[in-house]
């Protein structure tokens, strides 16, 4: 967990949704009425919101692993190993990414033009459900280059989503002082054991 500023624009919604589950403490704010209200999610829609949340977490973990744009998901019927690129997410990660792809396909967007001629993306259907608002945020993030900077902390016991504002875009942990320090200490101890 971190005190970093939220992601820009609509990506703040994506970040907030993924961070409704605190991996370290096992607390899910979608369990409360207030937590659901923040996203306009009815109690009966919580399972779908959780599925969307975990699929988004997989995408943010993939961003943190620096999977190149040339990598692709396996096509229907292909095994996970069919994905290309030097770094591949786990089979479970690929499954979650394909879930995200399916969910977003069900949330079509349209281009809306206002009186000044400015164009924006909007959900094609009303009312604007959570998945449609997420799709809109991702599309805007793709357009301005910010989507791939939304990452999940590499620490398996954290996975808090943060917006990487580092100049090179290579942030790995939500906070260097906690998760980064723990990872570096584990690596140091492993080296001592190997030498030892």
Backbone as a ProteinNet text record, in pm:
[ID]
protein_1_A
[PRIMARY]
XXXXXXXXXXXXXXXXXXXXXXXXXXXXXXXXXXXXXXXXXXXXXXXXXXXXXXXXXXXXXXXXXXXXXXXXXXXXXXXXXXXXXXXXXXXXXXXXXXXXXXXXXXXXXXXXXXXXXXXXXXXXXXXXXXXXXXXXXXXXXXXXXXXXXXXXXXXXXXXXXXXXXXXXXXXXXXXXXXXXXXXXXXXXXXXXXXXX
[TERTIARY]
83.9	0	88.1	34.4	117.4	37.7	110.8	48.5	74.2	106	127.6	-0.8	12.4	-108.8	-181.7	-311.2	-386.2	-346.7	-383.4	-358.6	-434.6	-387.6	-455.9	-585.9	-675.4	-798.1	-880	-937.1	-1023.3	-950.5	-817.4	-742.8	-751.2	-786.9	-806.8	-920.7	-1021.9	-1131.5	-1080.6	-998.4	-942.3	-858.6	-772.1	-686	-769	-870	-953.6	-1026.8	-1077.1	-1147.8	-1054	-938	-845.9	-803.6	-786.3	-741.2	-854	-972.8	-1078.8	-1047.1	-954.6	-912	-769	-750.4	-618.5	-563.9	-471.3	-416.3	-350.2	-273.8	-198.2	-289.4	-397.8	-487	-610.9	-635.2	-751.5	-883.5	-881.8	-1003.5	-1055.4	-1183.7	-1249.3	-1355	-1332.4	-1428.7	-1557.9	-1559.6	-1685.2	-1783.6	-1737.7	-1825.4	-1917.4	-1882.3	-1963.5	-2049.2	-2158.8	-2248.9	-2177.5	-2097.6	-2023.8	-1921.5	-1854.1	-1755.3	-1818.7	-1937.6	-2009.4	-2062	-2111.7	-2169.2	-2065.7	-1940.9	-1835.3	-1822	-1866.7	-1855.6	-1991.8	-2099.1	-2233	-2265.6	-2215.5	-2234.7	-2339.5	-2442.4	-2543.6	-2488.3	-2543.8	-2494.9	-2495.3	-2597.8	-2604.9	-2501.7	-2442.2	-2341	-2197.7	-2181.3	-2047.9	-1963.8	-2017.7	-1933	-1877.1	-1957	-1909.3	-1804	-1824	-1726.2	-1593.7	-1601.5	-1478.9	-1407	-1481.8	-1419.8	-1348	-1412.7	-1351.4	-1227.8	-1238.6	-1126.5	-1004.3	-1023.6	-908.7	-850.8	-934.6	-884.3	-801	-846.1	-768.7	-637.3	-639.5	-515.9	-415.2	-462.1	-372.3	-309.6	-387.5	-332.3	-227.4	-254.2	-158.4	-31.9	-46.1	71.7	151.8	82.5	151.7	227.5	169.3	239.3	366.8	361.3	478	587.5	548.8	646.5	708.9	666.6	723.1	711.4	596	573.5	567.3	648.3	652.2	521.7	497.8	376.2	365.2	477.1	473.3	419.4	413.2	358.8	209.5	156.1	13.1	-42.3	-171.2	-240.4	-261	-273	-301.1	-440.1	-455.3	-586.1	-673.8	-801.8	-896.2	-846.8	-839.1	-797.3	-647.7	-567.6	-422.3	-383.1	-276.3	-229.3	-162.7	-152	-88.8	51.7	124.6	259.9	262.1	146	140.2	159.1	151.8	177.1	321.5	345.5	480.6	543.2	673.3	745.6	840.8	946.4	1045.8	993.7	896.6	837.8	691.8	646.1	506.4	445.1	321.4	254.7	224	193.9	158.4	29.9	2	-122.2	-243.3	-238	-349.2	-362.6	-249.8	-251.5	-310.3	-273.6	-329.8	-479.5	-523.8	-667.1	-739.9	-684	-747.2	-746.3	-637.6	-632	-734.8	-756.7	-859.4	-998.3	-1016.2	-1142.9	-1163.4	-1058.5	-1068.7	-1105.3	-1042	-1072.5	-1220.4	-1272.4	-1413.8	-1505.5	-1472.8	-1556.3	-1560.4	-1445.3	-1440.1	-1510.6	-1511.7	-1583.8	-1733.4	-1781.2	-1923.2	-1955.2	-1858.4	-1877.5	-1836.2	-1913.2	-1872.5	-1873	-1785.2	-1772.2	-1812.9	-1845.8	-1874.8	-1803	-1781.7	-1720.4	-1832.6	-1821.1	-1919.4	-1849.4	-1916.9	-1862.3	-1951	-1887.4	-1966.3	-1978.1	-2040	-2066.6	-1939.5	-1827.5	-1700.8	-1623.2	-1674.3	-1606.5	-1511.3	-1501.3	-1413.1	-1474.8	-1391.5	-1438.8	-1391.1	-1480	-1446.7	-1511.7	-1458.2	-1519	-1620.5	-1731.7	-1838.2	-1891.4	-1944	-2009.1	-2122.9	-2135.9	-2236.8	-2376.7	-2385.6	-2516	-2536.7	-2661.1	-2694.1	-2773.8	-2767.8	-2681.3	-2535.4	-2448.2	-2305.5	-2269.9	-2256.3	-2220	-2071.6	-2031.4	-1892.4	-1798.2	-1831.1	-1743.2	-1730.1	-1837.2	-1831	-1743.3	-1755.2	-1670.5	-1523.9	-1496.8	-1359.7	-1306.7	-1388.6	-1347.4	-1314.5	-1395.6	-1371.7	-1237.9	-1210.8	-1085.8	-964.8	-975.4	-863.5	-838.8	-946.1	-930.3	-863.2	-904.3	-840.9	-694.6	-667.1	-529.1	-442.8	-500.8	-428.2	-395.2	-491.7	-474.4	-364.8	-355.6	-255.2	-128.3	-121.3	-1.1	10.3	-95.1	-86.2	-127.4	-199.3	-251	-140	-30.4	75.5	155.4	134	199.8	118.3	-0.4	-80.7	-35.1	29.5	95.8	53.6	71.5	49.1	185.4	197.4	321.6	364.3	493.6	547.6	541.5	532.7	529.4	402	417.5	302.5	205.5	256	169.2	112.6	130.1	80.1	-9.1	51	-17.5	-106.2	-69.7	-142.8	-117.7	-220.1	-204.7	-162.4	-61.9	-8.3	16.3	25.7	58.7	207	280.1	425.3	460.4	501.7	540.4	691.6	765.5	910.8	943.7	1052.7	1085.7	1097.2	1155.9	1174.6	1055.5	961.2	844.7	880	978.8	1023.4	992.8	898.1	863.5	815.9	857.9	823.3	740.5	750.9	683.4	598.4	493.4	406.8	482.7	573.2	658.7	793.9	896.8	1032	1064.2	1008.4	1043.6	987.3	884.4	828.6	848.7	772	777.7	913.1	967.6	1098	1207.4	1204.3	1305.3	1295.6	1173.9	1156.4	1214.1	1186.6	1236.3	1388.4	1445.6	1591.8	1656	1591.2	1644.2	1636.6	1525.6	1514.7	1623.4	1647.7	1750.9	1888.9	1913.4	2041.4	2062.6	1958.6	1969.6	1989.1	1923.2	1940.8	2084	2144.8	2284.2	2377.1	2347.7	2430.7	2422.8	2302.9	2284.8	2358.9	2355.3	2426.4	2575.6	2627.9	2771.6	2817.4	2721.4	2748.9	2786.2
-118.1	0	124	229.6	347.9	476.1	582.9	715.4	793.2	724.2	790.6	860.5	966.4	1029.2	933.1	949.9	858.8	874	774.6	776.9	894.1	941.5	1054.3	1012.3	1108.2	1088.5	969.2	901.6	787.6	667.7	664.5	551.3	548.1	661.3	662.9	568.1	556.2	462.1	318.5	287.2	152.4	121.7	215	198.2	177.3	259.2	248.4	114.2	68.3	-59.2	-173.7	-179.9	-290.6	-287	-167.9	-155.8	-171.9	-213.5	-244.6	-372.1	-451.7	-571.6	-552.8	-556	-543.7	-685.3	-723.2	-859	-893.5	-801	-826.8	-855	-779.2	-794.2	-878	-909.6	-989.3	-916.7	-784.7	-704.8	-660.9	-683.2	-646.3	-541	-417.6	-311	-324.9	-413.9	-438.9	-516.7	-564.4	-632.8	-534.9	-406.3	-307.7	-226.6	-175.3	-93.2	32.7	94	214.6	183.2	69.9	30	5.9	-54.5	-78.3	51.7	140.4	267.3	353.2	345.1	424.2	392.9	274.1	231.8	212.4	240.5	221.9	75.6	-11.5	-155.4	-202.8	-268.8	-327.5	-456.6	-497	-616.8	-739.7	-753.1	-869.8	-863.9	-747.9	-732.1	-746.1	-775.1	-785.4	-896	-1015.8	-1117.2	-1070.3	-1001.3	-949.2	-840.5	-756	-650.6	-712	-818.7	-886.4	-952.1	-1010.7	-1071.4	-963.5	-849.5	-737.5	-688.5	-674.6	-626.3	-716.1	-846.6	-937.4	-945.9	-928.7	-924.7	-797.5	-687	-562.4	-574.7	-643.9	-665	-741.7	-842.2	-919.3	-828.8	-736.4	-642.9	-552.8	-506.6	-419.4	-496.3	-623.5	-707.2	-727.4	-744.1	-757.6	-629.7	-513.3	-386.8	-380.8	-428.3	-425.7	-520	-626.9	-723.1	-677	-562.2	-502.9	-594.2	-655.5	-739.8	-648	-674.9	-584.2	-583.5	-474.3	-461	-568.3	-629.2	-731.8	-863.4	-876.3	-999.9	-1005.8	-1125.2	-1140.1	-1249.8	-1240.9	-1345.3	-1463.4	-1584.7	-1697.8	-1682	-1729.8	-1727.1	-1836.9	-1830.4	-1929.4	-2070.2	-2154.5	-2292.6	-2314.9	-2207.5	-2223.4	-2235.2	-2309.8	-2316.1	-2183.6	-2153.3	-2029	-2010.4	-2117.3	-2104.7	-2043.7	-2032.1	-1974.2	-1823.3	-1762	-1618.2	-1592.8	-1477.9	-1447.7	-1338.7	-1323.1	-1219.3	-1283.1	-1209.9	-1267.4	-1292.9	-1216.9	-1237	-1271.3	-1378.3	-1417	-1425.8	-1378.6	-1395.9	-1543.7	-1577.3	-1715.9	-1755.3	-1884.5	-1932.1	-1868.6	-1856.3	-1793.5	-1647.1	-1579.1	-1439.6	-1425.7	-1517.5	-1515.3	-1539.8	-1630.8	-1656.1	-1529.8	-1457.9	-1335.5	-1227.1	-1220.5	-1122.2	-1153.2	-1280.6	-1314.7	-1284.5	-1295.2	-1256.8	-1106.8	-1028	-883.4	-850.9	-918.7	-898.3	-926	-1034.6	-1070.3	-966	-924.4	-826.5	-693.7	-648.9	-520.3	-527.4	-645.2	-661.2	-640.5	-664.4	-644.2	-502.5	-412.1	-273	-180.8	-181	-101.3	48.7	118.4	263.6	329.7	456.5	535.4	668	732.4	865	967	1057.7	1165.2	1296.8	1381.9	1512	1619.2	1717.1	1823.6	1945.3	2052.5	2172.1	2242.6	2219.3	2281.7	2196.3	2076.1	1985.5	1890.6	1899.9	1809.5	1669.7	1570.5	1431.2	1359.8	1279.4	1197.3	1060.7	962.9	829.9	823.7	760.8	743.1	601.1	544.9	414.3	421.2	316.9	315	288	233.8	202.1	277	299.3	364.1	263.3	260.9	346.2	301.7	394.1	365.7	273.8	145.4	48.6	57.6	-11.5	-9.9	-55.7	-163.6	-214.1	-112.6	-44.6	58.6	175.3	215.9	326.2	285.4	159.4	108.4	104.6	57.7	53	192.7	289.7	429	478.7	447	489.8	424.8	296.8	226.7	284	308.3	364.7	501.3	584.2	716.2	701.4	604.5	579.3	527.4	446.8	400.5	517.6	608.5	722.3	817.1	836.9	932	864.7	732.6	660.5	631.6	657.7	638.7	498.9	423.1	292.2	199.5	190.9	96.2	138.4	258.8	302.7	269	214.9	168.3	26.5	6.6	-119.9	-171.4	-301.4	-363.1	-393.2	-369.9	-396.4	-541.6	-560.6	-695	-784.6	-726.4	-807	-890.9	-1023.3	-1113.2	-1089.9	-1044.2	-1020.4	-878.4	-803.6	-667.2	-649.2	-641.1	-622.7	-498.4	-397.2	-271.3	-201.7	-146.9	-80.6	64.3	105.7	241.4	293.8	425.3	486.9	520.7	464.5	480.8	613.6	708.5	840.3	853.5	744.8	752.8	789.6	863.9	907.8	792.9	683.4	570.5	474	491.2	402.7	261.3	246.4	112.5	79.8	148.7	121.9	-21.5	-83.3	-223.9	-242.9	-150.4	-165.5	-42.6	-63.8	47.9	151.4	102.8	192.4	125.5	199.9	146.3	122.4	205	195.9	71.2	9.5	-112	-231.1	-237.1	-354.6	-366.6	-256.1	-259.7	-301.7	-247.4	-281.9	-429.7	-481	-623.2	-711.7	-677	-756.5	-752.4	-636.6	-625.1	-700.8	-700.1	-773.7	-925.2	-971.7	-1114.1	-1153.9	-1070	-1099	-1101.3	-1008.9	-1003.2	-1129.8	-1171.1	-1291.7	-1416.5	-1419.5	-1534.2	-1541.4	-1425.7	-1423.5	-1471.4	-1430.4	-1472.8	-1624.8	-1680.5	-1825.1	-1898.5	-1845.3	-1907.8	-1906.5	-1795.9	-1782.3	-1862.4	-1886.3	-1936.2	-2072.8
0	0	0	-57.9	-77.3	-62.1	-44.1	-37.7	-165.9	-275.4	-403.6	-446.7	-527.8	-581.3	-675.3	-691	-777.9	-924.2	-1001.7	-1145.7	-1207.2	-1322.4	-1386.8	-1455	-1469.4	-1545.6	-1499.6	-1597.9	-1570.3	-1513	-1527.6	-1471.6	-1319.5	-1258.7	-1112.8	-1075	-1161.3	-1136.5	-1141	-1240.7	-1252	-1128.3	-1090.9	-974.5	-847.8	-830.5	-709.9	-705.8	-820.6	-822.4	-786.2	-848	-818.9	-672.1	-618.9	-480.1	-377.8	-422.9	-325.9	-249.4	-302.2	-230.1	-182.7	-52.2	8.7	24.2	-63.1	-65	67.7	122	245.1	364.2	375	490	459.9	332.2	294.8	311.4	301.7	319.5	182.9	160.8	35.2	66.2	21.1	51.4	-28.6	-129.4	-200	-112.7	2.4	97.1	169.9	167.9	240.1	143.5	193.8	112	63.4	150.8	111.3	2.4	15.3	-83.8	-219.7	-220.6	-346.4	-405	-319	-364.6	-437.3	-396	-459.8	-608.2	-648.7	-788.4	-854.8	-780.8	-834.9	-858.4	-770.1	-784.5	-683.6	-733.9	-646.5	-586.7	-474.5	-405.6	-496.5	-580.1	-668.6	-782.4	-803.9	-909.3	-858	-730.4	-671.1	-736.3	-762.7	-827.9	-962.9	-1041.3	-1170.3	-1149.7	-1048.8	-1019.8	-974.1	-895.2	-851.5	-969.1	-1060.1	-1178.5	-1260.9	-1279	-1350.7	-1277.2	-1145.8	-1064.3	-1079.3	-1068.4	-1074.9	-1216	-1317.4	-1455.2	-1476.6	-1418.7	-1426.9	-1350.3	-1236.5	-1159.8	-1245.2	-1319.8	-1406.8	-1512.4	-1567.8	-1666.2	-1602.1	-1481.5	-1411.6	-1373.4	-1338.2	-1312	-1439.7	-1552.6	-1681.1	-1714.2	-1683	-1706	-1622.5	-1500.7	-1412.4	-1461.2	-1530.1	-1580.5	-1711.3	-1760.4	-1881.4	-2002.8	-2018.6	-2136.1	-2257.3	-2358.6	-2473.8	-2552	-2624.4	-2703.7	-2809.9	-2848.1	-2951.2	-2897.7	-2767.1	-2709.9	-2740.5	-2752.2	-2777.3	-2688.3	-2664.3	-2590.6	-2683.9	-2629.6	-2717.5	-2778.6	-2899.8	-2965.4	-2906.5	-2934.6	-2882.7	-2915.2	-2815.3	-2832.9	-2824.2	-2823	-2811.9	-2665.2	-2636.6	-2497.8	-2460.1	-2328.5	-2285.2	-2341.8	-2368.1	-2420.2	-2560.3	-2626.5	-2760.5	-2758.3	-2640.8	-2632.8	-2671.6	-2731.8	-2777.5	-2693.3	-2706.7	-2633.7	-2535.6	-2497.1	-2406.7	-2266.7	-2222.4	-2090.2	-2109.7	-2046.4	-2058.4	-1919.8	-1907	-1777.4	-1755.1	-1632.5	-1599.4	-1670.9	-1672.3	-1734.3	-1666.4	-1533.2	-1460.9	-1501.3	-1517.7	-1561.2	-1700	-1789.8	-1924.9	-1921.7	-1835.3	-1822.5	-1778.5	-1680.8	-1632.4	-1739.6	-1818.6	-1926.3	-2034.4	-2062.2	-2161.2	-2105.7	-1974.3	-1911	-1929.2	-1907.5	-1925.8	-2070.3	-2165.1	-2306	-2332.8	-2277.5	-2295.8	-2231.7	-2110.4	-2041.1	-2115.2	-2162.6	-2232.8	-2367.7	-2431.2	-2557.9	-2538.5	-2418.5	-2387.5	-2344	-2354.4	-2313.5	-2427.9	-2538.1	-2654.5	-2625.1	-2696.4	-2682.6	-2813.9	-2804.9	-2924.6	-2913.6	-3027.4	-3028.2	-3020.3	-2923.9	-2908.6	-2941.7	-3016.9	-3054.6	-2994	-2925.8	-2862.7	-2955.4	-2905.9	-2985.7	-3032.5	-2961.9	-3001.9	-3101.1	-3129	-3220.4	-3152.4	-3021	-2946.2	-2942.1	-2965.3	-2965.6	-2839.8	-2783.1	-2667.3	-2684.8	-2612.4	-2611.7	-2500.1	-2528	-2429.9	-2441.9	-2332.5	-2343.4	-2445.6	-2526.3	-2632.3	-2579.8	-2461	-2404.5	-2274.8	-2240.8	-2114.2	-2032.5	-1902.9	-1822.5	-1830	-1794.8	-1798.2	-1682	-1710.8	-1608.1	-1574.9	-1472	-1428.2	-1538.9	-1608.8	-1713.4	-1826.7	-1860.6	-1965.5	-1923	-1798.3	-1749.4	-1746	-1711	-1712.4	-1855.4	-1949.5	-2090.2	-2141.4	-2103.8	-2143.6	-2087	-1961.3	-1897.6	-1963.9	-1995.2	-2059.3	-2198.4	-2274.6	-2409	-2403.2	-2308.7	-2293.7	-2253.1	-2163.5	-2122.3	-2235.7	-2322.7	-2440.9	-2531.7	-2549.4	-2639.5	-2590.6	-2459	-2409.4	-2355.9	-2364.5	-2323.5	-2175.3	-2099.1	-1954.1	-1907.9	-1989.2	-1947.7	-1901.2	-1973.7	-1938	-1815.1	-1766.6	-1643.8	-1518.8	-1539	-1426.4	-1397.3	-1283.6	-1252.5	-1116	-1099.1	-968.3	-907.4	-780.1	-707	-727.9	-752.5	-775.1	-652.8	-534.9	-412.6	-410.4	-404.6	-409.2	-294.2	-180.7	-65.9	-64.6	-174.3	-182.7	-306.2	-422.9	-550.8	-554.9	-474.9	-474.5	-607.2	-668.3	-797.5	-776.4	-853.5	-845.2	-985.7	-996.4	-1124.8	-1122.7	-1216.5	-1222.6	-1288.4	-1207.5	-1257.4	-1276.6	-1260.3	-1276.6	-1421.4	-1443.5	-1579.5	-1680.2	-1639.9	-1731.8	-1732.4	-1640.1	-1634	-1592.8	-1506.3	-1465.5	-1319.8	-1260.1	-1121.1	-1103.2	-993.6	-968.4	-842.4	-749.1	-621.5	-592.7	-515.1	-480.9	-398.9	-316.1	-238.8	-217.8	-244	-227.3	-79.9	7.2	148.8	217.4	161.3	222.1	129	21.5	-67.2	-137	-184.1	-249.2	-152.5	-30.8	69.3	108	121.5	153.9	43.6	-82.6	-195.7	-201.5	-179.4	-183.8	-67.3	47	162.1	135.8	77.8	43.4	-56.1	-155.4	-256.3	-190.8	-99.1	-28.8	54.7	126.3	209.1	123.5	8.1	-82.8	-134.7	-163.5	-208.9	-97.8	25.6	139	155.7	139.3	151.4	42.5	-80.6	-192.6	-169.6	-115.7	-90.7	30.7	118.1	247.8	270.1
[MASK]
++++++++++++++++++++++++++++++++++++++++++++++++++++++++++++++++++++++++++++++++++++++++++++++++++++++++++++++++++++++++++++++++++++++++++++++++++++++++++++++++++++++++++++++++++++++++++++++++++++

